[in-house]
Coordinates of C-alpha atoms in Angstrom, one line a residue:
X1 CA 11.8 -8.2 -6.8
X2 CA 15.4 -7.3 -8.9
X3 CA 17.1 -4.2 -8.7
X4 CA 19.8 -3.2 -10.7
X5 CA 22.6 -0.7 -10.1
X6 CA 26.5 1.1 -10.2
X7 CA 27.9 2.4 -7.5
X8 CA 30.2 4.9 -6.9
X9 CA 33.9 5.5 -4.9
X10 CA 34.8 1.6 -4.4
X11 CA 34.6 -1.7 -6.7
X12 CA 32.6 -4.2 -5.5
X13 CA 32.9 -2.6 -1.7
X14 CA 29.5 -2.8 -0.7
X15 CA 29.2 -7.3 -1.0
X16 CA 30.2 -6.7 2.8
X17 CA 27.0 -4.9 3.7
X18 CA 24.8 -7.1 1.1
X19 CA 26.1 -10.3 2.5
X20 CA 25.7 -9.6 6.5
X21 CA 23.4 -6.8 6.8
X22 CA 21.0 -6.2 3.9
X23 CA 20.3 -9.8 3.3
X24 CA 19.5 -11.0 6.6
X25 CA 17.2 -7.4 6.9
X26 CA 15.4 -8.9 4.2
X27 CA 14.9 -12.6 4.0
X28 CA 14.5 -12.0 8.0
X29 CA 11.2 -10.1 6.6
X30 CA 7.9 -12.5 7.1
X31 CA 7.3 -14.3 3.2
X32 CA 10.9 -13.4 2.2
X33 CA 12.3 -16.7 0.8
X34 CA 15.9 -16.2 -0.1
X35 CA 18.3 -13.4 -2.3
X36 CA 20.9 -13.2 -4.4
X37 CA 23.4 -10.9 -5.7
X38 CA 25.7 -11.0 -9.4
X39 CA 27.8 -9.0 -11.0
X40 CA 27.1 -7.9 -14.8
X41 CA 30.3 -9.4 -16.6
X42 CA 29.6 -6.6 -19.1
X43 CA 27.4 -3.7 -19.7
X44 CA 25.1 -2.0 -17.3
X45 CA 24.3 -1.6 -14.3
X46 CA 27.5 -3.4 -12.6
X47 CA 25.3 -5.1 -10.0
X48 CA 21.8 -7.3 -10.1
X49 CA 20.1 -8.5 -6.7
X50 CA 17.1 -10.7 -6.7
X51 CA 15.0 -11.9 -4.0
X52 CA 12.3 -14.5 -4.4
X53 CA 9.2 -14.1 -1.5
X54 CA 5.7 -16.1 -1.1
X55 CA 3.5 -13.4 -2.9
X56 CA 3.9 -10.1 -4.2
X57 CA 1.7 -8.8 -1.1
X58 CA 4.6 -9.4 0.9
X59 CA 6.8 -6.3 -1.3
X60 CA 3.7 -4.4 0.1
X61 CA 3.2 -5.4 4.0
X62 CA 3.8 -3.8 7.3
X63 CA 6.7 -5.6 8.0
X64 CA 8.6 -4.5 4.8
X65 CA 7.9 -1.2 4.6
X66 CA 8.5 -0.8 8.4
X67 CA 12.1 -2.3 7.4
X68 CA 12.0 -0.2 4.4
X69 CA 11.5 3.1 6.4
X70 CA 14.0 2.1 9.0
X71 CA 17.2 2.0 7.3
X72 CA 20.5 1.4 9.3
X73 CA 23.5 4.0 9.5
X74 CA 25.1 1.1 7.3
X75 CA 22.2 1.0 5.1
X76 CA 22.3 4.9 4.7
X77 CA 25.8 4.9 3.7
X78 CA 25.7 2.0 1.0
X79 CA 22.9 3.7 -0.3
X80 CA 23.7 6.6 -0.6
X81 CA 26.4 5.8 -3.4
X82 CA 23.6 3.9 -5.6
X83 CA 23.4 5.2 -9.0
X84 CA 21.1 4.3 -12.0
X85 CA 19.2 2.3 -10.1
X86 CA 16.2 0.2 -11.2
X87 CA 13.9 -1.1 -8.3
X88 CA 11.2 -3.6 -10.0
X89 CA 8.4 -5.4 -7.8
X90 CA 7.1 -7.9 -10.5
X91 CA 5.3 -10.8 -10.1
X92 CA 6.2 -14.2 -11.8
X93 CA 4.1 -15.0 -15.0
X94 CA 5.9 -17.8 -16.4
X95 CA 8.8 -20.3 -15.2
X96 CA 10.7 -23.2 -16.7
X97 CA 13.4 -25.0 -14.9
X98 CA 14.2 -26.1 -11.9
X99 CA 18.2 -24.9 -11.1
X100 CA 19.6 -22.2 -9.7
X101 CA 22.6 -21.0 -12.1
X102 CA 25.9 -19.8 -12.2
X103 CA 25.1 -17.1 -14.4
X104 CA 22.4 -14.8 -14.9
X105 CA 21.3 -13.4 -18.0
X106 CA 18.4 -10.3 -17.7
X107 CA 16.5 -8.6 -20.3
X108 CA 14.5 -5.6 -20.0
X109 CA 11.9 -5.0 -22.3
X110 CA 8.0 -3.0 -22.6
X111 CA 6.3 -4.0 -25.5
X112 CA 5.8 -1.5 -28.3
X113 CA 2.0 -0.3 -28.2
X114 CA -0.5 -3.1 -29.8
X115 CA 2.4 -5.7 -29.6
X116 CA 2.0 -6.8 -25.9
X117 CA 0.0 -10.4 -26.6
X118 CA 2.0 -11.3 -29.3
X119 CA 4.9 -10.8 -27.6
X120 CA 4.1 -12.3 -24.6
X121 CA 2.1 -15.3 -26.7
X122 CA 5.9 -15.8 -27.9
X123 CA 8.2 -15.5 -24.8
X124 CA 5.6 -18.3 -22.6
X125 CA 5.4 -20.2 -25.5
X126 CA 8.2 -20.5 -27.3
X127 CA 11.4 -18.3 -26.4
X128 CA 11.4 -19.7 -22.5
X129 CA 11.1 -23.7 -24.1
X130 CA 14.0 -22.9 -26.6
X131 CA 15.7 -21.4 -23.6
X132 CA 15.7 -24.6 -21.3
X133 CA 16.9 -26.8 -24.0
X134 CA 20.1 -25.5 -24.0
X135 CA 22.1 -28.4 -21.8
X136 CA 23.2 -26.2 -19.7
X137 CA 20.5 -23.2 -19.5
X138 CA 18.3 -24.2 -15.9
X139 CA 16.3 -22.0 -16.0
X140 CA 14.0 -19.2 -17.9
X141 CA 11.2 -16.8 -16.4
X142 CA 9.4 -14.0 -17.5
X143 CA 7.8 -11.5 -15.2
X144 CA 5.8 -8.5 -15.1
X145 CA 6.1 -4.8 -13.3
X146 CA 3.6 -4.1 -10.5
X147 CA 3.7 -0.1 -11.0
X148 CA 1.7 0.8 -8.0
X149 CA 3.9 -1.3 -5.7
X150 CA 7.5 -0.8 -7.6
X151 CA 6.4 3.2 -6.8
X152 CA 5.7 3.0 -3.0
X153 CA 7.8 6.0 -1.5
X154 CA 9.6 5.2 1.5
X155 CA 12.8 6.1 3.2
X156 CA 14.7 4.1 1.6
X157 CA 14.0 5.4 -1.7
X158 CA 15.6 9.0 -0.9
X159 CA 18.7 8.4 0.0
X160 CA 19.4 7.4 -3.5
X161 CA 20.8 10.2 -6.0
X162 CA 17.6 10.2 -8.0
X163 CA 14.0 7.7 -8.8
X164 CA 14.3 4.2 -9.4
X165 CA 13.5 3.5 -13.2
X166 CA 11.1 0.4 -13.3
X167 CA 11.2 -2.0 -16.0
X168 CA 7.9 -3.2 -17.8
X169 CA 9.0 -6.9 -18.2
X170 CA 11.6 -8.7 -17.1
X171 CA 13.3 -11.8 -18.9
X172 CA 15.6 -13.8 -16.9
X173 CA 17.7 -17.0 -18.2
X174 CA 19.9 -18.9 -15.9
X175 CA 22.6 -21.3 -16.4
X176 CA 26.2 -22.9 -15.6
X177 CA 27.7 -21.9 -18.8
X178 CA 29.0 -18.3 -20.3
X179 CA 29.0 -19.6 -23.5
X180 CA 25.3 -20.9 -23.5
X181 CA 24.1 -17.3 -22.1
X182 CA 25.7 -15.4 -25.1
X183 CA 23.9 -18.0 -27.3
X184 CA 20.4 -17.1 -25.8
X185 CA 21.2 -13.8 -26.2
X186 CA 22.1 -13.9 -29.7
X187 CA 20.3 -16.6 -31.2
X188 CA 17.4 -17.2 -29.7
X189 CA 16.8 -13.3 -28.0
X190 CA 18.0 -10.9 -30.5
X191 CA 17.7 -12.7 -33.7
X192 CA 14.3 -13.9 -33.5
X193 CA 11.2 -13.0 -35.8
X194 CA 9.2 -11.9 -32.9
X195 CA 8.1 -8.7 -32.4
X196 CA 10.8 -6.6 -30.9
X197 CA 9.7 -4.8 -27.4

């Protein structure tokens, strides 16, 4: 699952709440395996949190959404100061690697109509290989929206200013070098002769 977004009155105020409340909440959730949080070094939205679980039935079960409709007054505030956020349940279709990197790189992309095999043909079998042999690039994975899920209303859901967008696919590179990242963003991402999404 990633979600992406700003928020407003504070910089970086609400690691606090992510760190000793929202984490635990979460990875204390039955099939949760373990989160993490970055910070976008430019562009938007400022923040990205990931968390990795057993199965994408587990974004669905009791437990969650029991957790999910049960927010915390702490959880209500932070919330509440979310903006352009994007909430994605996706499940994992490809993955090459085997680290856990310093920084992130993510790419969100929905391929234009009649383009979706090709596209996807070339990010499993080629971009995610280039990706990974970069030195220091440790990983590359593509995933995939689950709609029905990523749309489950609960409680938690309105206390934000307005819907969560959800991405169509999801690109994420990870490494231990900034320099690296910006080269698999514009040499091997944005200057290739694969269909664009």
């Amino acid at each position: 699952m990633g979600f992406g977004h700003d928020i407003t009155d504070g910089d970086d105020d609400d690691k606090d709440w992510h760190s000793n409340a929202h984490m635990s909440e979460r990875v204390g959730v039955p099939g949760f395996l373990r989160g993490r949080r970055a910070r976008s070094l430019c562009g938007e939205p400022q923040y990205f949190i990931m968390y990795e679980v057993d199965s994408l039935e587990v974004l669905t079960s009791q437990a969650y959404l029991d957790r999910l409709n049960d927010p915390s007054p702490w959880t209500e505030q932070v919330l509440a100061r979310y903006r352009n956020s994007n909430r994605t349940l996706c499940r994992l279709d490809d993955s090459l690697g085997l680290g856990a990197g310093r920084f992130l790189l993510t790419c969100r992309m929905a391929p234009a109509e009649g383009s979706g095999d090709t596209l996807r043909h070339w990010l499993e079998s080629t971009f995610l290989g280039e990706c990974v042999s970069v030195g220091s690039i440790v990983g590359a994975h593509f995933l995939t929206a689950d709609e029905v899920a990523s749309h489950t209303p609960t409680e938690e859901k309105k206390l934000r200013s307005r819907p969560d967008d959800i991405a169509n696919w999801v690109v994420i590179v990870e490494g231990y070098d900034d320099d690296a990242m910006q080269a698999v963003m514009t040499c091997l991402l944005y200057t290739s002769p694969s269909p664009r999404a």
